[in-house]
Amino acid sequence: MRPKAYAVLRLLLERPGQLVNKNEVLDKVWPGTFVGDAVLKDIVRQLREALHDDPKSPAYIETAHRRGYRFIGELYEPEPIESGSPAQQPPVPQLALPVAGIDRSRAAIQILGREVELARLRRGLESALAGKRQTIFITGEPGIGKTTVVRAFLQEAAQTPGILVAQGQCLEHYGAGEAYLPVLDGFSRLCRTRNGAPVMTLLRQQAPTWLAQMPSLLLQAERENLQSQVSGSTRERMLREMAEAIESLTSQSPLLLVLEDLHWSDYSTLDLVSYLARRQDSARLMVIGTYRPVDVIVNDHALKGVKRELQAHGLCEELSLEYLSEETVNKYLNARFPDHSFPIRLQRTICRRTGGNPLFMVNLVEYLSEQKLVEEKNGSWELQAEVSEVEREVPANLRQLIEQQIEKLSPDERTVLEAASVAGVECSSLAMAAGLDKPTEWVEHHCEELARRHRFLSPSWLVELPDGTVTSRHRFIHVLYREVPYQLISPMRRSQIHHRIGERQIEIYGDRASDIAAELAMHFEQSHDWPRALEYLLQAAENAAARSAHHEATDLVNRALEALKFLSETPEQAKQEMKLRMILSASLTATKGFASPEVERINARGRELFWRHGPSSELFYMLWSLNMYRQFSGEMHASLEMTYQLMQLAQELKDTTLIVIAHCAIGSILVLLERCTEALEHNGKGTALYDTDGNCRNVFISFDSKVMFECFAGMALLALGYPDKSAQKVAAGLLLARQIGHPQTLVVAEHIAAQLHHLRGEPHLVYERAKEALDLADEHGFPVWRAFGLMELGWAVAELGRSEEGIGMMQRGLAEYEATGAKLRSPYCLGMLADQLCKAGRIEEGLQTITKALKISEEIGERYALAELYRIKGELLLSGSDLPSADTPGIDRTGVPIVSQARACFDTAIATAKQQGARWWQLRAALAMDRLALRDGDPAHTQLAEVYCQFTEGYDTGDLKEAKTRLSDNPISAAVSIQSQ
């Protein structure tokens, strides 16, 4: 911990539970030094990171808004240390795991040949117990023994005191549609164990967005309260919450997070695995994931890239399970049939026919036993037929073997097995009974037989369903035991079972059917009940979007759009399609950015669809989204045209909220076009409507309109020459944004404030605003606003004396911004960079940068601060006028004096500002011209006097102070003084 952070923590600890005023903290920790609020906020952020404290639900440091902080954690007295005995660190738990050898238990037999892999897992757990997090992928083909190895390792690890296990399964039927499914599954199971209460408490405090997704753990009232609190949570918030919750949890107990069958995983789960592996904080955490490499390669699954990236940085390890050797097969036979007298040829036949696949080998041996081809007689196992006969009887592959096993079941057992395969890898007796239209008791009886005699299913356990029904639940012992019977069912019968199970699930879950929307969607898709499939795909997409699982939301929407093709057009289905396209637009915007061509295509198609069905709020949303694409991709005039369409539609709908948003859209684009007076008119009308209609306070689309009115009015007023009124407007917008608490609204308000402080020449304030904006962008995952934050913060850092560091930050920010494909505000950002390159003496780079800025401004039509770009270009030319050139210093390669070029730039800046009515840019350009005049020996410049006299406020700003100083030495200073009073 840094010294200042430690000093703040100590001050808070000295007065536990009491409010410590901000000014007192500043006075005691930074005596005699001026430090802004942003520095203190950053220190508190460092403390929270060190303590793993969530500012939204703090356990240690509580913020009293605008007042100060208090320490609310519980304090403990240290244990007394006996005299002469040194203080000891708590011992790191050591593993006491038995080495797996050959004994007579089935568990020991099943892990033969995997001693090396188990030893590696043991070493990984020892490292995890010492605080070095581990991520291990166990890979191999179906039946190779991945689950068996994991199960054996977990049984051994359970002997370590206090260890926790969260084990979840990715499911083939709907794994890709249910964000974070295996993680939610694993933690739900963990919370139901005898050690689950502390885990629940920790999730409630540090990961409420996750707990809200586990409805079975919560009472209805708490569930609704949590969901309202975490509404609109971003992907980044969910990742950060779970990572910090796991780190807090592992400070108390080691955790094994096991995720099986990651080749069916959703994107979000992979994001979490990668995020946990990359964290630098110590954690007694071990993540184990299993997957089939062939499935990952054939389906081009995202896991391939995640694993490759982690391996490249040494953050994960892969244990690839190979087929068993003939020696291991012999050991298995010796252990399974002690004192046997089998011929060597039988052992070789088994090894050859199974290819060393453990599952196939075990099942084949059991098959030989069931067929009485090997029997025990007089205490010794013997082969009861010729080896050649055995070879004829042995199936060619595992699927054929499973099919033969299925053929030997009774008709009733086959029927139940079929229903279980439709229900999923895990299946409840109630679901199977519904699918077969049979009594639950009848199904449970045959399930027990399938588990006891035939070993298709695991032994049952009891679960309580949302309607209060208690039923037994089974799990297939291997995914192939589900896949084979599922594929043997005729399509018509499979469809009927899917449909019945879906219908029964709706009855059971009632109002909570949306919790299993992805599962229900799968059942109705498979039964070709397209209206129901569409309904639940839409609900599942909304669930995914609410979790900010935008990849999953996109997949679900695309499946829903496919389902729509099977339905005739009706007003209800058109409305569903509109909702789907709205979700798709929002998800693609989140993953691709405002300026993505894919977003534009989706919005253009949505606009055509919505127009066909007449005016609607959905059509308004689609047009608004398309307008944002136009803006960020640099089509400024097309964007303005579309904002007028928004206004026309809003007025036609007679919807005050939409009219307010339309005014906001028009006003903001007019500011960027430097038509500031017109912009203020729209802002004024919109503000009046907003203030008189309370419903307008809802954040309808991305940003709160009132905050945007205040901030863009501030931009317009500064350009027009009213710096004080501008500052008041932006301050009001920031205050309202903080009160509303909507992250994207607040981050934009912080950015606009930073930009205006930059244009006023106030680097300390730019630093504060940009730092807060950058923190918000990082916390909530706003790549566009993060890029802006880097550029603004870099400018402030450079202006405050760390030039090269600041320029580097600005260049990184520009690169991140350009990577999104956006062009909006690029000229402004390039101008900031060129300004600092000029001050750093990097003239050639600066000229290249400002030339690029002017070119982009011309291409896209953005005019806000255009005069500033010409002024900066003039400053760059002047700074480079004395540098050696190909000819004479002060003359460029074309023979034109560089000073003349600079003067032309200042003239253009002044003319542009006059044309726009932008006195602020005119003042800054006139100051530059005046400095040039002084350099040429001219003691007065009348243009500066002319523009200075037009100001009625803002005399404490740096530019107006400089102007007054310069004019005070001129002959016309007396006249200027009179006019300014």
Coordinates of C-alpha atoms in Angstrom, one line a residue, residues 726-923:
S726 CA -21.2 27.6 -19.6
A727 CA -19.6 26.5 -16.4
Q728 CA -22.9 26.8 -14.5
K729 CA -24.7 24.6 -17.0
V730 CA -22.1 21.9 -17.0
A731 CA -21.9 21.9 -13.2
A732 CA -25.7 21.5 -13.1
G733 CA -25.5 18.7 -15.6
L734 CA -22.9 16.9 -13.6
L735 CA -24.8 17.3 -10.3
L736 CA -28.0 15.8 -11.9
A737 CA -26.0 13.0 -13.5
R738 CA -24.6 12.0 -10.1
Q739 CA -28.1 12.2 -8.5
I740 CA -29.6 10.0 -11.2
G741 CA -26.7 7.5 -11.0
H742 CA -27.0 6.3 -14.6
P743 CA -23.4 5.3 -15.5
Q744 CA -23.4 6.1 -19.2
T745 CA -25.1 9.5 -18.6
L746 CA -22.5 10.3 -15.9
V747 CA -19.5 9.3 -18.0
V748 CA -20.6 11.5 -20.9
A749 CA -21.2 14.5 -18.5
E750 CA -17.7 14.0 -17.0
H751 CA -16.3 14.0 -20.6
I752 CA -18.0 17.2 -21.6
A753 CA -16.9 18.9 -18.4
A754 CA -13.3 17.7 -19.1
Q755 CA -13.5 19.1 -22.6
L756 CA -14.7 22.5 -21.5
H757 CA -12.1 22.8 -18.9
H758 CA -9.5 21.9 -21.6
L759 CA -10.8 24.7 -23.8
R760 CA -10.7 27.1 -20.8
G761 CA -7.0 26.1 -20.2
E762 CA -7.6 24.5 -16.7
P763 CA -5.5 21.3 -16.7
H764 CA -6.1 20.4 -13.0
L765 CA -9.8 20.3 -13.5
V766 CA -9.4 18.4 -16.7
Y767 CA -7.4 15.8 -14.8
E768 CA -10.1 15.4 -12.2
R769 CA -13.0 15.1 -14.6
A770 CA -11.1 12.8 -17.0
K771 CA -9.9 10.6 -14.2
E772 CA -13.4 10.1 -12.9
A773 CA -14.7 9.5 -16.5
L774 CA -11.9 6.9 -17.1
D775 CA -12.7 5.1 -13.9
L776 CA -16.4 4.9 -14.8
A777 CA -15.6 3.7 -18.3
D778 CA -13.3 0.9 -17.0
E779 CA -15.8 -0.1 -14.3
H780 CA -18.8 -0.4 -16.7
G781 CA -17.1 -1.4 -19.9
F782 CA -17.6 1.7 -22.1
P783 CA -14.8 1.4 -24.7
V784 CA -15.6 4.6 -26.6
W785 CA -15.7 6.7 -23.4
R786 CA -12.6 5.0 -22.1
A787 CA -10.7 6.1 -25.2
F788 CA -11.9 9.7 -24.7
G789 CA -10.9 9.5 -21.0
L790 CA -7.4 8.4 -21.9
M791 CA -7.0 11.3 -24.4
E792 CA -8.3 13.9 -22.0
L793 CA -6.3 12.6 -19.1
G794 CA -3.2 12.4 -21.3
W795 CA -3.6 16.1 -22.2
A796 CA -3.8 17.1 -18.6
V797 CA -0.8 15.0 -17.6
A798 CA 1.2 16.6 -20.4
E799 CA 0.1 20.1 -19.6
L800 CA 1.0 19.6 -16.0
G801 CA 4.6 18.8 -16.9
R802 CA 4.9 15.1 -17.8
S803 CA 4.8 15.7 -21.5
E804 CA 6.0 12.4 -23.0
E805 CA 3.9 10.4 -20.6
G806 CA 0.8 12.4 -21.4
I807 CA 1.4 12.2 -25.2
G808 CA 1.7 8.4 -24.9
M809 CA -1.6 8.2 -23.1
M810 CA -3.3 10.4 -25.8
Q811 CA -1.9 8.2 -28.6
R812 CA -3.2 5.1 -26.9
G813 CA -6.6 6.6 -26.5
L814 CA -6.7 7.6 -30.1
A815 CA -5.7 4.1 -31.2
E816 CA -8.5 2.6 -29.0
Y817 CA -11.0 5.1 -30.4
E818 CA -10.1 4.5 -34.0
A819 CA -10.3 0.8 -33.5
T820 CA -14.1 1.2 -32.9
G821 CA -14.5 2.7 -36.4
A822 CA -15.8 6.0 -35.0
K823 CA -15.0 9.4 -36.4
L824 CA -17.1 11.7 -34.2
R825 CA -15.0 14.2 -32.2
S826 CA -11.8 12.8 -33.9
P827 CA -10.9 16.3 -35.1
Y828 CA -11.1 17.7 -31.5
C829 CA -9.1 14.8 -30.1
L830 CA -6.4 15.1 -32.8
G831 CA -6.2 18.8 -32.1
M832 CA -5.5 18.1 -28.4
L833 CA -2.7 15.8 -29.4
A834 CA -1.3 18.2 -31.9
D835 CA -1.3 21.0 -29.3
Q836 CA 0.8 18.9 -26.9
L837 CA 3.2 17.7 -29.7
C838 CA 3.7 21.4 -30.5
K839 CA 4.6 22.1 -26.8
A840 CA 7.0 19.1 -26.8
G841 CA 8.8 20.4 -29.8
R842 CA 7.7 17.5 -32.0
I843 CA 6.7 19.8 -34.8
E844 CA 6.6 17.4 -37.8
E845 CA 4.4 15.0 -35.9
G846 CA 2.2 17.8 -34.7
L847 CA 1.7 19.1 -38.3
Q848 CA 0.9 15.7 -39.6
T849 CA -1.7 15.3 -36.8
I850 CA -3.4 18.7 -37.3
T851 CA -3.5 18.1 -41.0
K852 CA -5.3 14.9 -40.4
A853 CA -7.7 16.6 -38.0
L854 CA -8.6 19.3 -40.6
K855 CA -9.1 16.7 -43.3
I856 CA -11.5 14.6 -41.1
S857 CA -13.4 17.7 -40.1
E858 CA -13.9 18.5 -43.8
E859 CA -15.0 15.0 -44.6
I860 CA -17.5 14.5 -41.8
G861 CA -18.7 18.1 -41.4
E862 CA -17.9 18.4 -37.7
R863 CA -17.4 22.2 -37.1
Y864 CA -17.2 22.6 -33.3
A865 CA -13.9 24.1 -32.4
L866 CA -12.8 24.1 -36.1
A867 CA -11.3 27.6 -35.6
E868 CA -9.2 26.0 -32.8
L869 CA -7.7 23.5 -35.3
Y870 CA -6.5 26.4 -37.5
R871 CA -5.1 28.2 -34.5
I872 CA -3.2 25.1 -33.4
K873 CA -1.8 24.7 -36.9
G874 CA -0.6 28.3 -36.9
E875 CA 1.1 27.7 -33.6
L876 CA 2.8 24.6 -34.9
L877 CA 4.0 26.5 -38.0
L878 CA 5.4 29.3 -35.9
S879 CA 7.1 26.9 -33.5
G880 CA 8.8 25.3 -36.5
S881 CA 9.6 28.5 -38.4
D882 CA 13.2 28.7 -37.1
L883 CA 14.0 25.0 -37.7
P884 CA 16.4 24.2 -40.5
S885 CA 14.7 23.3 -43.8
A886 CA 15.8 22.3 -47.2
D887 CA 16.3 25.9 -48.2
T888 CA 16.4 28.9 -45.8
P889 CA 15.2 28.9 -42.2
G890 CA 11.7 30.4 -42.0
I891 CA 11.0 29.4 -45.6
D892 CA 9.2 26.1 -46.5
R893 CA 10.2 23.9 -49.4
T894 CA 7.7 25.7 -51.7
G895 CA 9.4 29.0 -51.0
V896 CA 6.5 30.4 -49.0
P897 CA 7.5 32.1 -45.7
I898 CA 6.3 29.9 -42.8
V899 CA 5.3 33.0 -40.8
S900 CA 3.0 34.0 -43.6
Q901 CA 1.4 30.5 -43.5
A902 CA 0.9 30.8 -39.8
R903 CA -0.7 34.2 -40.2
A904 CA -3.0 32.8 -42.8
C905 CA -4.0 30.0 -40.4
F906 CA -4.8 32.6 -37.7
D907 CA -6.8 34.7 -40.2
T908 CA -8.8 31.6 -41.2
A909 CA -9.4 30.8 -37.5
I910 CA -10.7 34.3 -36.9
A911 CA -12.9 34.3 -40.0
T912 CA -14.3 30.9 -39.2
A913 CA -15.1 31.9 -35.6
K914 CA -16.8 35.2 -36.8
Q915 CA -18.9 33.3 -39.3
Q916 CA -20.0 30.9 -36.6
G917 CA -20.6 33.6 -34.0
A918 CA -18.1 31.8 -31.8
R919 CA -16.4 34.6 -29.8
W920 CA -14.4 32.1 -27.6
W921 CA -12.5 30.7 -30.6
Q922 CA -12.2 34.2 -32.0
L923 CA -10.6 35.4 -28.8

